[in-house]
Short mmCIF file of C-alpha atoms and ligand atoms in Angstrom, two decimals:
data_model
loop_
_atom_site.label_atom_id
_atom_site.label_comp_id
_atom_site.label_asym_id
_atom_site.label_seq_id
_atom_site.Cartn_x
_atom_site.Cartn_y
_atom_site.Cartn_z
CA UNK A 23 0.00 0.00 0.00
CA UNK A 24 1.41 3.48 -0.88
CA UNK A 25 0.58 6.88 0.66
CA UNK A 26 0.20 10.06 -1.44
CA UNK A 27 3.82 10.99 -0.55
CA UNK A 28 4.96 7.72 -2.16
CA UNK A 29 6.04 6.16 1.17
CA UNK A 30 5.10 2.49 1.51
CA UNK A 31 2.73 1.92 4.44
CA UNK A 32 2.38 -1.61 5.78
CA UNK A 33 -0.96 -2.33 7.34
CA UNK A 34 -1.06 -4.44 10.50
CA UNK A 35 -3.16 -7.56 10.25
CA UNK A 36 -6.18 -7.76 12.54
CA UNK A 37 -5.81 -10.06 15.56
CA UNK A 38 -8.81 -11.18 17.59
CA UNK A 39 -7.84 -12.33 21.08
CA UNK A 40 -10.50 -14.80 22.19
CA UNK A 41 -8.42 -16.88 24.57
CA UNK A 42 -7.02 -14.87 27.46
CA UNK A 43 -10.48 -13.51 28.32
CA UNK A 44 -11.35 -16.40 30.61
CA UNK A 45 -8.45 -16.29 33.08
CA UNK A 46 -10.49 -17.98 35.84
CA UNK A 47 -11.39 -20.98 33.62
CA UNK A 48 -7.70 -21.29 32.69
CA UNK A 49 -6.71 -21.31 36.40
CA UNK A 50 -9.34 -23.94 37.21
CA UNK A 51 -8.18 -26.14 34.33
CA UNK A 52 -4.55 -25.94 35.48
CA UNK A 53 -5.40 -26.56 39.15
CA UNK A 54 -7.66 -29.52 38.33
CA UNK A 55 -4.87 -31.17 36.32
CA UNK A 56 -2.28 -30.60 39.05
CA UNK A 57 -4.51 -31.94 41.84
CA UNK A 58 -5.54 -35.11 39.94
CA UNK A 59 -4.23 -38.48 41.15
CA UNK A 60 -2.23 -38.68 37.89
CA UNK A 61 -1.19 -35.04 37.57
CA UNK A 62 -1.13 -33.44 34.15
CA UNK A 63 -0.85 -30.10 32.39
CA UNK A 64 -2.41 -29.89 28.90
CA UNK A 65 0.10 -29.45 26.04
CA UNK A 66 -1.45 -26.16 24.97
CA UNK A 67 0.29 -24.63 28.03
CA UNK A 68 3.65 -25.35 26.35
CA UNK A 69 2.99 -22.35 24.11
CA UNK A 70 3.53 -18.92 25.56
CA UNK A 71 5.75 -16.55 23.52
CA UNK A 72 8.94 -18.22 24.83
CA UNK A 73 7.48 -21.72 24.31
CA UNK A 74 6.65 -20.84 20.70
CA UNK A 75 10.21 -19.62 20.12
CA UNK A 76 11.59 -22.80 21.72
CA UNK A 77 9.35 -24.90 19.46
CA UNK A 78 10.67 -23.01 16.41
CA UNK A 79 14.22 -23.87 17.61
CA UNK A 80 13.23 -27.55 17.99
CA UNK A 81 12.23 -27.66 14.33
CA UNK A 82 15.87 -26.82 13.44
CA UNK A 83 17.33 -29.72 15.45
CA UNK A 84 18.85 -32.65 13.56
CA UNK A 85 16.87 -35.09 15.76
CA UNK A 86 13.51 -33.44 14.98
CA UNK A 87 12.65 -35.08 11.62
CA UNK A 88 8.89 -34.12 11.40
CA UNK A 89 9.23 -30.50 10.20
CA UNK A 90 11.82 -31.11 7.48
CA UNK A 91 10.14 -34.36 6.35
CA UNK A 92 6.75 -32.68 6.06
CA UNK A 93 8.31 -29.69 4.25
CA UNK A 94 9.96 -32.08 1.77
CA UNK A 95 6.58 -33.72 1.09
CA UNK A 96 5.06 -30.29 0.42
CA UNK A 97 7.95 -29.48 -1.98
CA UNK A 98 7.94 -32.81 -3.80
CA UNK A 99 4.16 -33.03 -4.23
CA UNK A 100 3.43 -29.35 -4.53
CA UNK A 101 1.69 -29.58 -7.92
CA UNK A 102 -0.43 -32.57 -6.94
CA UNK A 103 -1.37 -30.87 -3.66
CA UNK A 104 -2.31 -27.66 -5.50
CA UNK A 105 -4.39 -29.67 -8.00
CA UNK A 106 -6.27 -31.44 -5.18
CA UNK A 107 -6.81 -28.35 -3.02
CA UNK A 108 -7.42 -25.84 -5.83
CA UNK A 109 -6.35 -22.18 -6.03
CA UNK A 110 -7.86 -19.09 -4.46
CA UNK A 111 -9.14 -20.53 -1.19
CA UNK A 112 -9.52 -19.05 2.26
CA UNK A 113 -6.75 -20.89 4.10
CA UNK A 114 -7.41 -21.46 7.81
CA UNK A 115 -4.22 -22.50 9.63
CA UNK A 116 -4.77 -24.32 12.94
CA UNK A 117 -1.87 -23.78 15.35
CA UNK A 118 -0.17 -21.50 12.84
CA UNK A 119 2.90 -20.78 15.02
CA UNK A 120 5.34 -18.73 12.91
CA UNK A 121 3.05 -19.19 9.84
CA UNK A 122 6.05 -20.41 7.82
CA UNK A 123 4.50 -23.69 6.69
CA UNK A 124 1.40 -22.03 5.31
CA UNK A 125 3.52 -19.31 3.70
CA UNK A 126 5.58 -21.98 1.93
CA UNK A 127 2.37 -23.06 0.17
CA UNK A 128 1.13 -19.58 -0.79
CA UNK A 129 2.75 -19.75 -4.27
CA UNK A 130 1.08 -23.08 -4.97
CA UNK A 131 -2.34 -22.44 -3.42
CA UNK A 132 -2.64 -18.68 -4.03
CA UNK A 133 -5.08 -18.14 -1.15
CA UNK A 134 -7.23 -15.00 -1.26
CA UNK A 135 -7.48 -14.94 2.52
CA UNK A 136 -5.34 -16.40 5.31
CA UNK A 137 -6.82 -16.96 8.77
CA UNK A 138 -4.14 -17.93 11.30
CA UNK A 139 -5.32 -19.43 14.58
CA UNK A 140 -3.09 -19.99 17.59
CA UNK A 141 -3.30 -20.01 21.37
CA UNK A 142 0.06 -18.17 21.50
CA UNK A 143 -1.43 -14.83 20.48
CA UNK A 144 1.57 -12.51 21.07
CA UNK A 145 3.85 -14.75 19.01
CA UNK A 146 1.16 -14.99 16.31
CA UNK A 147 0.85 -11.19 16.22
CA UNK A 148 4.57 -10.84 15.43
CA UNK A 149 4.45 -13.64 12.85
CA UNK A 150 1.49 -12.01 11.09
CA UNK A 151 3.14 -8.57 11.02
CA UNK A 152 6.12 -10.10 9.24
CA UNK A 153 3.87 -12.09 6.91
CA UNK A 154 1.89 -8.96 5.96
CA UNK A 155 5.19 -7.20 5.25
CA UNK A 156 6.12 -9.99 2.82
CA UNK A 157 2.58 -10.28 1.34
CA UNK A 158 1.18 -6.74 1.53
CA UNK A 159 -1.87 -7.51 -0.62
CA UNK A 160 -2.99 -10.66 1.20
CA UNK A 161 -6.07 -10.41 3.41
CA UNK A 162 -4.89 -11.70 6.82
CA UNK A 163 -6.76 -12.35 10.05
CA UNK A 164 -5.24 -13.67 13.27
CA UNK A 165 -7.32 -15.40 15.91
CA UNK A 166 -5.86 -16.03 19.37
CA UNK A 167 -7.98 -18.95 20.46
CA UNK A 168 -7.90 -22.32 22.24
CA UNK A 169 -9.47 -24.98 20.02
CA UNK A 170 -8.71 -27.96 22.27
CA UNK A 171 -12.21 -28.41 23.70
CA UNK A 172 -14.58 -27.10 21.03
CA UNK A 173 -13.76 -25.88 17.57
CA UNK A 174 -15.84 -22.95 16.36
CA UNK A 175 -14.62 -20.26 14.04
CA UNK A 176 -15.64 -16.67 14.81
CA UNK A 177 -18.05 -15.10 12.27
CA UNK A 178 -15.34 -12.58 11.34
CA UNK A 179 -13.31 -15.45 9.88
CA UNK A 180 -15.96 -15.68 7.13
CA UNK A 181 -14.86 -19.09 5.99
CA UNK A 182 -17.36 -20.55 3.52
CA UNK A 183 -15.84 -23.63 1.83
CA UNK A 184 -12.43 -22.94 3.31
CA UNK A 185 -9.30 -25.08 3.33
CA UNK A 186 -8.28 -26.01 6.86
CA UNK A 187 -4.52 -26.51 7.18
CA UNK A 188 -3.37 -28.53 10.19
CA UNK A 189 0.31 -29.43 9.75
CA UNK A 190 3.05 -30.54 12.13
CA UNK A 191 1.19 -33.62 13.44
CA UNK A 192 -0.46 -31.51 16.13
CA UNK A 193 -3.44 -33.84 15.69
CA UNK A 194 -1.24 -36.38 17.54
CA UNK A 195 -1.75 -34.41 20.77
CA UNK A 196 -5.35 -35.67 20.86
CA UNK A 197 -6.24 -39.27 21.72
CA UNK A 198 -7.57 -41.02 18.58
CA UNK A 199 -11.14 -40.72 19.95
CA UNK A 200 -10.73 -37.01 20.68
CA UNK A 201 -9.03 -36.50 17.29
CA UNK A 202 -12.05 -38.00 15.53
CA UNK A 203 -14.41 -35.68 17.43
CA UNK A 204 -12.20 -32.66 16.74
CA UNK A 205 -11.90 -33.43 13.01
CA UNK A 206 -15.67 -33.84 12.77
CA UNK A 207 -16.00 -30.30 14.17
CA UNK A 208 -13.34 -29.06 11.74
CA UNK A 209 -15.20 -30.65 8.80
CA UNK A 210 -18.44 -28.90 9.77
CA UNK A 211 -16.70 -25.55 10.38
CA UNK A 212 -15.11 -25.70 6.89
CA UNK A 213 -18.64 -25.57 5.39
CA UNK A 214 -18.03 -27.79 2.40
CA UNK A 215 -14.27 -27.14 2.16
CA UNK A 216 -11.48 -29.60 2.92
CA UNK A 217 -8.62 -30.44 5.25
CA UNK A 218 -4.89 -30.55 4.47
CA UNK A 219 -3.27 -32.25 7.44
CA UNK A 220 0.20 -33.54 8.36
CA UNK A 221 0.55 -36.65 10.51
CA UNK A 222 3.55 -38.36 12.04
CA UNK A 223 3.73 -42.08 11.22
CA UNK A 224 4.91 -45.12 13.18
CA UNK A 225 8.64 -45.74 13.17
CA UNK A 226 11.30 -47.30 15.43
CA UNK A 227 11.66 -45.79 18.90
CA UNK A 228 15.38 -45.13 18.18
CA UNK A 229 14.22 -42.42 15.76
CA UNK A 230 11.16 -41.26 17.69
CA UNK A 231 12.64 -40.78 21.15
CA UNK A 232 15.59 -38.47 20.29
CA UNK A 233 13.14 -36.23 18.38
CA UNK A 234 11.49 -35.52 21.75
CA UNK A 235 14.66 -35.62 23.87
CA UNK A 236 17.46 -33.94 21.91
CA UNK A 237 21.09 -33.79 22.94
CA UNK A 238 21.10 -29.99 23.31
CA UNK A 239 18.18 -30.04 25.72
CA UNK A 240 15.96 -27.69 23.72
CA UNK A 241 12.92 -29.96 24.07
CA UNK A 242 13.67 -30.25 27.79
CA UNK A 243 13.62 -26.43 28.05
CA UNK A 244 10.38 -26.34 26.02
CA UNK A 245 8.74 -28.84 28.40
CA UNK A 246 10.08 -27.24 31.61
CA UNK A 247 9.00 -23.77 30.44
CA UNK A 248 5.48 -25.03 31.06
CA UNK A 249 6.14 -24.61 34.79
CA UNK A 250 6.86 -20.91 34.32
CA UNK A 251 3.61 -20.69 32.31
CA UNK A 252 1.75 -22.34 35.22
CA UNK A 253 3.42 -19.94 37.66
CA UNK A 254 2.25 -16.96 35.61
CA UNK A 255 -1.29 -18.13 34.82
CA UNK A 256 -2.10 -19.86 38.10
CA UNK A 257 0.09 -17.86 40.47
CA UNK A 258 1.91 -21.10 41.41
CA UNK A 259 5.44 -21.28 42.78
CA UNK A 260 7.03 -24.12 40.82
CA UNK A 261 10.84 -24.17 40.92
CA UNK A 262 11.86 -25.24 37.41
CA UNK A 263 15.03 -26.84 38.80
CA UNK A 264 12.90 -29.30 40.83
CA UNK A 265 11.70 -31.06 37.64
CA UNK A 266 13.41 -32.85 34.77
CA UNK A 267 12.20 -33.61 31.26
CA UNK A 268 11.25 -37.23 30.48
CA UNK A 269 10.16 -38.48 27.03
CA UNK A 270 9.62 -42.06 25.83
CA UNK A 271 7.68 -44.05 23.26
CA UNK A 272 4.71 -45.94 24.73
CA UNK A 273 4.42 -48.76 22.21
CA UNK A 274 1.10 -50.09 23.55
CA UNK A 275 -0.60 -46.72 23.01
CA UNK A 276 1.56 -45.87 19.95
CA UNK A 277 2.44 -42.48 21.38
CA UNK A 278 5.38 -40.44 22.57
CA UNK A 279 4.76 -39.25 26.12
CA UNK A 280 6.39 -36.22 27.68
CA UNK A 281 6.46 -35.77 31.45
CA UNK A 282 8.04 -33.51 34.05
CA UNK A 283 9.52 -35.62 36.82
CA UNK A 284 10.24 -34.26 40.31
CA UNK A 285 13.96 -34.71 41.08
CA UNK A 286 13.30 -34.08 44.81
CA UNK A 287 10.19 -33.62 46.94
CA UNK A 288 8.58 -30.35 45.85
CA UNK A 289 5.71 -28.57 47.55
CA UNK A 290 3.84 -26.30 45.11
CA UNK A 291 1.27 -23.68 46.18
CA UNK A 292 -1.15 -21.41 44.38
CA UNK A 293 -4.08 -19.18 45.35
CA UNK A 294 -7.61 -20.63 45.14
CA UNK A 295 -8.15 -21.09 41.39
CA UNK A 296 -11.92 -20.53 41.61
CA UNK A 297 -11.56 -17.02 43.08
CA UNK A 298 -12.41 -14.22 40.66
CA UNK A 299 -8.77 -13.17 40.55
CA UNK A 300 -5.66 -14.63 42.12
CA UNK A 301 -5.30 -11.37 44.15
CA UNK A 302 -8.84 -11.81 45.60
CA UNK A 303 -8.09 -15.22 46.99
CA UNK A 304 -7.59 -15.87 50.70
CA UNK A 305 -7.32 -19.67 50.36
CA UNK A 306 -4.42 -21.66 48.98
CA UNK A 307 -4.05 -25.04 47.27
CA UNK A 308 -0.97 -27.17 47.87
CA UNK A 309 0.29 -30.15 45.86
CA UNK A 310 3.31 -32.08 47.09
CA UNK A 311 5.19 -33.90 44.33
CA UNK A 312 7.33 -36.72 45.73
CA UNK A 313 10.75 -37.31 44.14
CA UNK A 314 10.16 -39.43 41.00
CA UNK A 315 6.51 -38.38 40.64
CA UNK A 316 5.59 -37.16 37.15
CA UNK A 317 3.34 -34.54 35.62
CA UNK A 318 2.11 -35.77 32.22
CA UNK A 319 2.49 -32.87 29.76
CA UNK A 320 2.08 -34.18 26.21
CA UNK A 321 1.09 -37.16 24.11
CA UNK A 322 2.04 -37.39 20.46
CA UNK A 323 0.22 -40.30 18.82
CA UNK A 324 1.80 -42.02 15.83
CA UNK A 325 -0.37 -43.59 13.12
CA UNK A 326 -0.06 -45.93 10.18
CA UNK A 327 -1.28 -44.37 6.91
CA UNK A 328 -4.26 -46.76 6.90
CA UNK A 329 -5.18 -46.05 10.53
CA UNK A 330 -5.16 -42.33 9.90
CA UNK A 331 -7.20 -42.59 6.70
CA UNK A 332 -9.74 -44.67 8.69
CA UNK A 333 -9.86 -41.95 11.36
CA UNK A 334 -10.56 -39.32 8.68
CA UNK A 335 -13.39 -41.47 7.32
CA UNK A 336 -14.88 -41.87 10.81
CA UNK A 337 -14.76 -38.06 11.11
CA UNK A 338 -16.98 -37.91 8.00
CA UNK A 339 -14.55 -37.27 5.13
CA UNK A 340 -15.28 -39.38 2.06
CA UNK A 341 -12.46 -38.46 -0.39
CA UNK A 342 -8.93 -38.92 0.92
CA UNK A 343 -5.57 -38.47 -0.85
CA UNK A 344 -2.24 -39.20 0.80
CA UNK A 345 1.37 -38.21 0.13
CA UNK A 346 4.35 -39.54 2.09
CA UNK A 347 8.15 -39.48 1.98
CA UNK A 348 10.05 -42.52 0.68
CA UNK A 349 10.56 -43.92 4.22
CA UNK A 350 6.90 -43.34 5.17
CA UNK A 351 8.01 -41.34 8.23
CA UNK A 352 5.36 -38.68 7.75
CA UNK A 353 2.06 -38.37 5.91
CA UNK A 354 0.20 -35.43 4.37
CA UNK A 355 -3.49 -36.05 3.74
CA UNK A 356 -6.07 -34.08 1.76
CA UNK A 357 -9.59 -34.92 2.90
CA UNK A 358 -12.90 -33.55 1.69
CA UNK A 359 -16.35 -34.71 0.65
C1 SAM B 408 3.58 -28.32 17.16
S1 SAM B 408 3.31 -26.60 16.96
C2 SAM B 408 3.06 -26.50 15.20
C3 SAM B 408 3.35 -25.14 14.65
C4 SAM B 408 3.28 -25.07 13.09
N1 SAM B 408 1.91 -25.23 12.64
C5 SAM B 408 4.14 -26.14 12.51
O1 SAM B 408 3.60 -27.10 11.97
O2 SAM B 408 5.38 -26.00 12.59
C6 SAM B 408 1.65 -26.44 17.57
C7 SAM B 408 1.06 -25.06 17.40
O3 SAM B 408 -0.30 -25.12 17.82
C8 SAM B 408 -0.57 -24.11 18.79
N2 SAM B 408 -1.53 -24.68 19.73
C9 SAM B 408 -1.30 -25.69 20.61
N3 SAM B 408 -2.43 -25.98 21.28
C10 SAM B 408 -3.38 -25.13 20.83
C11 SAM B 408 -4.76 -24.93 21.15
N4 SAM B 408 -5.36 -25.68 22.07
N5 SAM B 408 -5.45 -23.96 20.50
C12 SAM B 408 -4.83 -23.18 19.57
N6 SAM B 408 -3.52 -23.33 19.21
C13 SAM B 408 -2.81 -24.29 19.83
C14 SAM B 408 0.77 -23.81 19.41
O4 SAM B 408 0.83 -22.51 19.96
C15 SAM B 408 1.72 -24.02 18.25
O5 SAM B 408 1.93 -22.86 17.50
#
């Protein structure tokens, strides 16, 4: 866009922040997970602005094969993907992060509108500013939102027959049953459009486990940062040094599990989560973690191509196309109908 003086003016993309509004519900969710007999923190709490930057660093690690394998599938099959998806869509990116994956497909898909959704709204705002700078004419909308329980797009997203883009195998964070329910909601929200989704596939644990427990300790920092997120959102007093990162492949469930394990007894306190604000609270909750006790922080389910296609069918999709790399480490699926 140019002003009358000839100076180029870059507009800032609109960002709707729908997530942070319910701080009390967020506190209750965190407290409920921490007080459960098997304590957990949902993986969405991995992603504050620092967590998002740490995840971006993970994607550069030699051990972390998913990002580069998926990117290679997009490059190799770019024409076939464009032919299946079609040009000129509204592209709705779920868990957009730095928006780089979607941007790598802009030349092939030529979207008229890009709607980027992410729980990590500050990080998304920066990513969208940079994207608008590189694509000044593209209509961009950011939505800071948590889609883990129900998936509804705001009216402003205006997404008739849109293409939903869900890369990075984030679908693996849901149990297969929850993934089916979520994808059914996604199919309805796309109003006759389709889904382009990336899924991590089964492979030996010698390849899987280092991807979630790298030698530099970046994934460990990413996981442990969740405690600082809990401290900020819940008003808790976790000491990060009291917990270590644990990741392993659970073959029975076909999933990588990430945990935070107490290295010594740790007594963690926070103000009553149900109070209207953490300052209003006079009561406290306490959870003692014994040395060796774990907080479950993430699952990442791994599928076979056939299992995942079956899941897409159960979610209601009738036409499914699949692309993989030569080793079948990762799958990209286009589903519509
Ligand atoms: C594994 S990263 C993938 C990022 C990027 N799409 C990629 O493939 O490299 C998951 C992304 O989803 C976002 N996210 C995680 N849980 C979410 C939720 N419940 N609602 C909205 N976004 C979420 C994170 O902030 C993060 O950007």
